[in-house]
PDB file of C-alpha atoms in Angstrom:
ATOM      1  CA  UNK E  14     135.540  36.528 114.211  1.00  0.00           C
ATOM      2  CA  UNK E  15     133.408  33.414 112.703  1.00  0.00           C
ATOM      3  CA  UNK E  16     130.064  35.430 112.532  1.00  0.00           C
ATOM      4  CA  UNK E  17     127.685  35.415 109.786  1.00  0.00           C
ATOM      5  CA  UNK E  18     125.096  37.783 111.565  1.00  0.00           C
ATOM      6  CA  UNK E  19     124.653  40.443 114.493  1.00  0.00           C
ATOM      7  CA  UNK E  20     122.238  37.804 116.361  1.00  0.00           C
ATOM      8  CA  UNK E  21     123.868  36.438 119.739  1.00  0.00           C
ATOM      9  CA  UNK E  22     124.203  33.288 118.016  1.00  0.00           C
ATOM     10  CA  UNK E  23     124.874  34.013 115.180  1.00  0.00           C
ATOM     11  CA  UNK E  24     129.169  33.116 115.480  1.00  0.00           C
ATOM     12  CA  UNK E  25     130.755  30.344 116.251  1.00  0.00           C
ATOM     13  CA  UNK E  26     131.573  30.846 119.769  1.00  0.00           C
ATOM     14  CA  UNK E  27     128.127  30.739 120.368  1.00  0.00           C
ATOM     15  CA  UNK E  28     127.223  28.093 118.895  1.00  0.00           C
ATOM     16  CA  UNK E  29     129.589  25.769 120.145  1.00  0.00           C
ATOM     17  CA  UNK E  30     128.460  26.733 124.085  1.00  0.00           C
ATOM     18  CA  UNK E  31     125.560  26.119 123.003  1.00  0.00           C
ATOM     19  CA  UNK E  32     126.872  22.487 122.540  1.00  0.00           C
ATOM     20  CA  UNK E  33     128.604  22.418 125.938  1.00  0.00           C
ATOM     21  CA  UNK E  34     125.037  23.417 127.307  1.00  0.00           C
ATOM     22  CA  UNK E  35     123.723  19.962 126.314  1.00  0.00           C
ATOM     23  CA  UNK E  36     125.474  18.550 128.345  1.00  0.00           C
ATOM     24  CA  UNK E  37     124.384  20.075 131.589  1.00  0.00           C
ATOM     25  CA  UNK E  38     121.164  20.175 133.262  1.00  0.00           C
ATOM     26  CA  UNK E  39     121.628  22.929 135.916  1.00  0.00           C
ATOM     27  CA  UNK E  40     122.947  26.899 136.017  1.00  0.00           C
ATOM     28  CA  UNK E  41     126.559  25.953 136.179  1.00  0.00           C
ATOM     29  CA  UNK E  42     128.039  26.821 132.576  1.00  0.00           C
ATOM     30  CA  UNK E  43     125.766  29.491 132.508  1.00  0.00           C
ATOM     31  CA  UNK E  44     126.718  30.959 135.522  1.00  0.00           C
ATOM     32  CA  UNK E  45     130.336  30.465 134.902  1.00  0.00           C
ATOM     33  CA  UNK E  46     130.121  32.240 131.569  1.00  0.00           C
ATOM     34  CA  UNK E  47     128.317  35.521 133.057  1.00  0.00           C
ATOM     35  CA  UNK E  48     130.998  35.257 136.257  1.00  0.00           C
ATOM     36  CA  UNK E  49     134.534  35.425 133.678  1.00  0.00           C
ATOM     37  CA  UNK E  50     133.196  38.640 132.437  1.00  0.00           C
ATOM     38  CA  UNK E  51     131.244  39.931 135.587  1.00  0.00           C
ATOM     39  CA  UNK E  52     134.600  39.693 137.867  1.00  0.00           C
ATOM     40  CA  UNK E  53     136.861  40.610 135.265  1.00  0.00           C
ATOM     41  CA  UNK E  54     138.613  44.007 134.969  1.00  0.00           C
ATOM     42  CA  UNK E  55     141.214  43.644 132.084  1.00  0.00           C
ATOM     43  CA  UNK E  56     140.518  43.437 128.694  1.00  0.00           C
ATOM     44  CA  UNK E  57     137.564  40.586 127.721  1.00  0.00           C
ATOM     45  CA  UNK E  58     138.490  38.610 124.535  1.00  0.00           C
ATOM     46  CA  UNK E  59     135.229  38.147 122.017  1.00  0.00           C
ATOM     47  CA  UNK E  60     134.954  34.058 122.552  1.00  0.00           C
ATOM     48  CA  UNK E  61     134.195  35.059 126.344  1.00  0.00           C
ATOM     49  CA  UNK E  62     132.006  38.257 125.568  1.00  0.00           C
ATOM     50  CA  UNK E  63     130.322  35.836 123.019  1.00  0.00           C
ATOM     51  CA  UNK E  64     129.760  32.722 125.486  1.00  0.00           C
ATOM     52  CA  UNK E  65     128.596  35.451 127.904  1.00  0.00           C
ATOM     53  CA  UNK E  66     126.263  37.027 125.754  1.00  0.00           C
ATOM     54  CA  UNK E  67     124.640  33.495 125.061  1.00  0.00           C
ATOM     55  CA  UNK E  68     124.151  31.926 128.541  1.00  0.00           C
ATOM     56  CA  UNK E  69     122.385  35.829 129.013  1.00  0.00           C
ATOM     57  CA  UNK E  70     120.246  34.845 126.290  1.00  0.00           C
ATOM     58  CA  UNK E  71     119.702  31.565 127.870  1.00  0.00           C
ATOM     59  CA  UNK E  72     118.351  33.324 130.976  1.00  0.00           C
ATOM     60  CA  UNK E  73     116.008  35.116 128.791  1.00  0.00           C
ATOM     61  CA  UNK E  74     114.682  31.978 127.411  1.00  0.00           C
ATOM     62  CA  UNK E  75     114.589  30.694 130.576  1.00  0.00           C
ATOM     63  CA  UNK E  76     112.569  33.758 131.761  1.00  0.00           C
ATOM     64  CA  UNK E  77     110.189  32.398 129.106  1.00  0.00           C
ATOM     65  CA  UNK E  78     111.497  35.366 126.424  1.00  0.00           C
ATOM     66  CA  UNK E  79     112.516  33.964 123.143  1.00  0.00           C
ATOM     67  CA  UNK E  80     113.997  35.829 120.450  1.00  0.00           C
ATOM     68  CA  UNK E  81     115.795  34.371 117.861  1.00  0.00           C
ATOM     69  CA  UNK E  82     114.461  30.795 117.203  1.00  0.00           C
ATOM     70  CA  UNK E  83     116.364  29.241 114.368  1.00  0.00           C
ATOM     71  CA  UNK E  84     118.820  26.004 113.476  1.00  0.00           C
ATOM     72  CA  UNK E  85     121.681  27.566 115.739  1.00  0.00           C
ATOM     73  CA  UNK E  86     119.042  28.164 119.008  1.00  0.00           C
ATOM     74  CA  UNK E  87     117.047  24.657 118.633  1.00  0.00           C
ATOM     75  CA  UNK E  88     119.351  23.277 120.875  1.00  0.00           C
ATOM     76  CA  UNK E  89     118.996  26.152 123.192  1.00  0.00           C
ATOM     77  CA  UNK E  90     115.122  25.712 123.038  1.00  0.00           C
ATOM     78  CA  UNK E  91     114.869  22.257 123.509  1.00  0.00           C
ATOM     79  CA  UNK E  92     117.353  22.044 126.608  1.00  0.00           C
ATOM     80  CA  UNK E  93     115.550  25.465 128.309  1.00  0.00           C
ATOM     81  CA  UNK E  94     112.232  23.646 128.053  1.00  0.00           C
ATOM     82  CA  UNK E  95     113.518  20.236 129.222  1.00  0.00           C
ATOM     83  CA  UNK E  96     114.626  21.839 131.920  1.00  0.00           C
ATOM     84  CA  UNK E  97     112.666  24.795 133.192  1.00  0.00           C
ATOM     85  CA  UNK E  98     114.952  26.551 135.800  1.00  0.00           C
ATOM     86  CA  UNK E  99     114.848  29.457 137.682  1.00  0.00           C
ATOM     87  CA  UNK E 100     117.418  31.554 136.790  1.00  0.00           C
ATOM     88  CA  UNK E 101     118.571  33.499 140.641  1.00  0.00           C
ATOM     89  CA  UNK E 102     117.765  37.579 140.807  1.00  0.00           C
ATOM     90  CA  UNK E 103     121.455  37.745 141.734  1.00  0.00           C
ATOM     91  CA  UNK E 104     122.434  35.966 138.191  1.00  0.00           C
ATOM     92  CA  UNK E 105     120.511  38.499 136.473  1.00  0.00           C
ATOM     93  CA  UNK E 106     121.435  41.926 138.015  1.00  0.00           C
ATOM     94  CA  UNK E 107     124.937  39.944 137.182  1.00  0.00           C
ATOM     95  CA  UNK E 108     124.389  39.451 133.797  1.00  0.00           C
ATOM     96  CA  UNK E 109     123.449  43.353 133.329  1.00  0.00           C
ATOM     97  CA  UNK E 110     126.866  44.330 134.606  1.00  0.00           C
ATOM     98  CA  UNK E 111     128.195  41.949 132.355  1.00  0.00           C
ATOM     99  CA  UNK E 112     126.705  43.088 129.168  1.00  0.00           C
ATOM    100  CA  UNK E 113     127.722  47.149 130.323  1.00  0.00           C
ATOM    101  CA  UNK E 114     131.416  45.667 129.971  1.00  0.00           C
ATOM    102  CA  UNK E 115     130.990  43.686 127.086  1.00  0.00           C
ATOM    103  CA  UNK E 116     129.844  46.764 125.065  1.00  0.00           C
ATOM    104  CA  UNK E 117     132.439  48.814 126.489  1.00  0.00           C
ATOM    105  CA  UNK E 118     135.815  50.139 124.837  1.00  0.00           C
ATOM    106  CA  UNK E 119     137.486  47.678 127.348  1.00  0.00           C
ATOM    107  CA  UNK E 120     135.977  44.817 124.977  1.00  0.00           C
ATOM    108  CA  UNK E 121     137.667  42.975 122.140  1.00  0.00           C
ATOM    109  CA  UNK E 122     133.814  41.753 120.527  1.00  0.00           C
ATOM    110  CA  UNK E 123     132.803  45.259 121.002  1.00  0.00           C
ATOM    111  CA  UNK E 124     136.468  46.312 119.222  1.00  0.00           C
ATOM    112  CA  UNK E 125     135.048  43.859 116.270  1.00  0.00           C
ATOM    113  CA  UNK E 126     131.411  44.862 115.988  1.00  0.00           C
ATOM    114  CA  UNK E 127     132.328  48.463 115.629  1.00  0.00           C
ATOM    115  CA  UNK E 128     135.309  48.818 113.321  1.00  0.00           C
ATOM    116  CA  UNK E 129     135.097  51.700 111.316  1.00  0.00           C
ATOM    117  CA  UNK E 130     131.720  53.104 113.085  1.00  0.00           C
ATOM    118  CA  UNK E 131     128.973  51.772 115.787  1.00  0.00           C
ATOM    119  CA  UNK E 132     127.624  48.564 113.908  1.00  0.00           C
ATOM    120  CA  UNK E 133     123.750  49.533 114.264  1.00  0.00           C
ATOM    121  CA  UNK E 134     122.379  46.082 114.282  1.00  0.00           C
ATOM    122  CA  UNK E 135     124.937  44.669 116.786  1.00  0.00           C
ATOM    123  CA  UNK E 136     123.801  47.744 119.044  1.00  0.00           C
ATOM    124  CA  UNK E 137     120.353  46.636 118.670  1.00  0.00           C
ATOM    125  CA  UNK E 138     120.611  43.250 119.287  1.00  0.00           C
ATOM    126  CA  UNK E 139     122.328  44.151 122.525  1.00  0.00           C
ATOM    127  CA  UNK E 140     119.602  46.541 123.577  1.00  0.00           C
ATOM    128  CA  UNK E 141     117.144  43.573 123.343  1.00  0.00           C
ATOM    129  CA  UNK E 142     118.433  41.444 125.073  1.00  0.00           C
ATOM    130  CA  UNK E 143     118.562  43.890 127.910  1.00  0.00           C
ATOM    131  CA  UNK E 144     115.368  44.752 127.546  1.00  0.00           C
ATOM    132  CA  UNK E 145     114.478  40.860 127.916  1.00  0.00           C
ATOM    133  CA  UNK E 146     116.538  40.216 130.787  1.00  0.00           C
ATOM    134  CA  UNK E 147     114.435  43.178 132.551  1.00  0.00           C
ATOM    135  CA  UNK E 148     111.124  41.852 131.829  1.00  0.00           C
ATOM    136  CA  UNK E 149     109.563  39.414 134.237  1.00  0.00           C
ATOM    137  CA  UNK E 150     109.722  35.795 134.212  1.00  0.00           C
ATOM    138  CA  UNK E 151     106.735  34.022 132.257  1.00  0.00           C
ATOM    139  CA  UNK E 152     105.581  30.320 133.029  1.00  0.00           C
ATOM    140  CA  UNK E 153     107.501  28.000 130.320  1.00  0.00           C
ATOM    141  CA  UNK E 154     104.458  25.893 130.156  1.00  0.00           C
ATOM    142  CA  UNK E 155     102.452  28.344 128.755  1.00  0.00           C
ATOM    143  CA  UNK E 156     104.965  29.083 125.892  1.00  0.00           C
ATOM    144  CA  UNK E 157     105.014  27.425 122.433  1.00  0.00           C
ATOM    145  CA  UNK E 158     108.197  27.055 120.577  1.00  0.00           C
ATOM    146  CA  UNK E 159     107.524  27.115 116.762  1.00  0.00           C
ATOM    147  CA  UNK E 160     109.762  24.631 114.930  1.00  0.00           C
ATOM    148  CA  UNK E 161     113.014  27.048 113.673  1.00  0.00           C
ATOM    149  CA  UNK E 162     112.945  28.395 110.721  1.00  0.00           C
ATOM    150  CA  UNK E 163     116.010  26.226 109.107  1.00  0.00           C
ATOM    151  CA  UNK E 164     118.959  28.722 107.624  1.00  0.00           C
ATOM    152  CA  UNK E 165     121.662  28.766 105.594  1.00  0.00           C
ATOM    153  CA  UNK E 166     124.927  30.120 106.538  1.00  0.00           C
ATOM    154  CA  UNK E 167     126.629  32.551 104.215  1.00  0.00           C
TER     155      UNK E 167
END
């Protein structure tokens, strides 16, 4: 699977949209990512669940809701604040869907995280992120990112 922890970026897939974000300054590849799993009914491979479950965490950020800030979200940070869009009520409800199929049976990431049991920590980290996609947007200027505290992959 190429993941060291239960954080949404905290794998590989991540990571590397995270990259491909760089080089965009609008909603497209985030709203792309949200629509493959938001119109899909078949089974959702993880790198798709994955890139999903980071431009969702990109609309958090964007809602001015940080949550993890390290070495693989700097990136992230720097290219939310740079550009300080407003992420469409319609993306959102969107991205809710999304995340109800991603942790769903009909999921190969959710398939991963819970082999042999419900993975606790993934379950969290997916209940947070809903709960910071519900909360209202803040203004971006009024946030302060701390410089990332700098890890070390396993």
């Amino acid at each position: 699977m190429g993941a060291w922890s239960s954080e949404i970026f905290g794998n590989d897939n991540s990571c590397d949209w995270a990259y491909d974000l760089e080089e965009t300054s609008d909603i497209s590849l985030i709203s792309s990512s949200i629509e493959k799993i938001y119109t899909s009914n078949d089974y959702i491979e993880s790198y798709l669940c994955d890139e999903c479950l980071a431009a969702i965490d990109t609309i958090t950020r964007l809602k001015g809701h940080f949550h993890q800030k390290d070495s693989y979200t700097e990136s992230i940070d720097n290219w939310v604040l740079k550009n300080r869009l407003i992420v469409p009520e319609e993306l959102v409800e969107k991205s809710f869907v999304a995340i109800d199929k991603i942790y769903s049976n009909n999921s190969e990431l959710f398939e991963l995280w819970n082999e042999g049991g419900i993975s606790e920590e993934w379950k969290e980290e997916i209940e947070s992120l809903k709960k910071r996609l519900a909360l209202p947007q803040i203004e971006l200027s009024l946030i302060h990112i701390s410089e990332p505290t700098r890890r070390t992959p396993i």
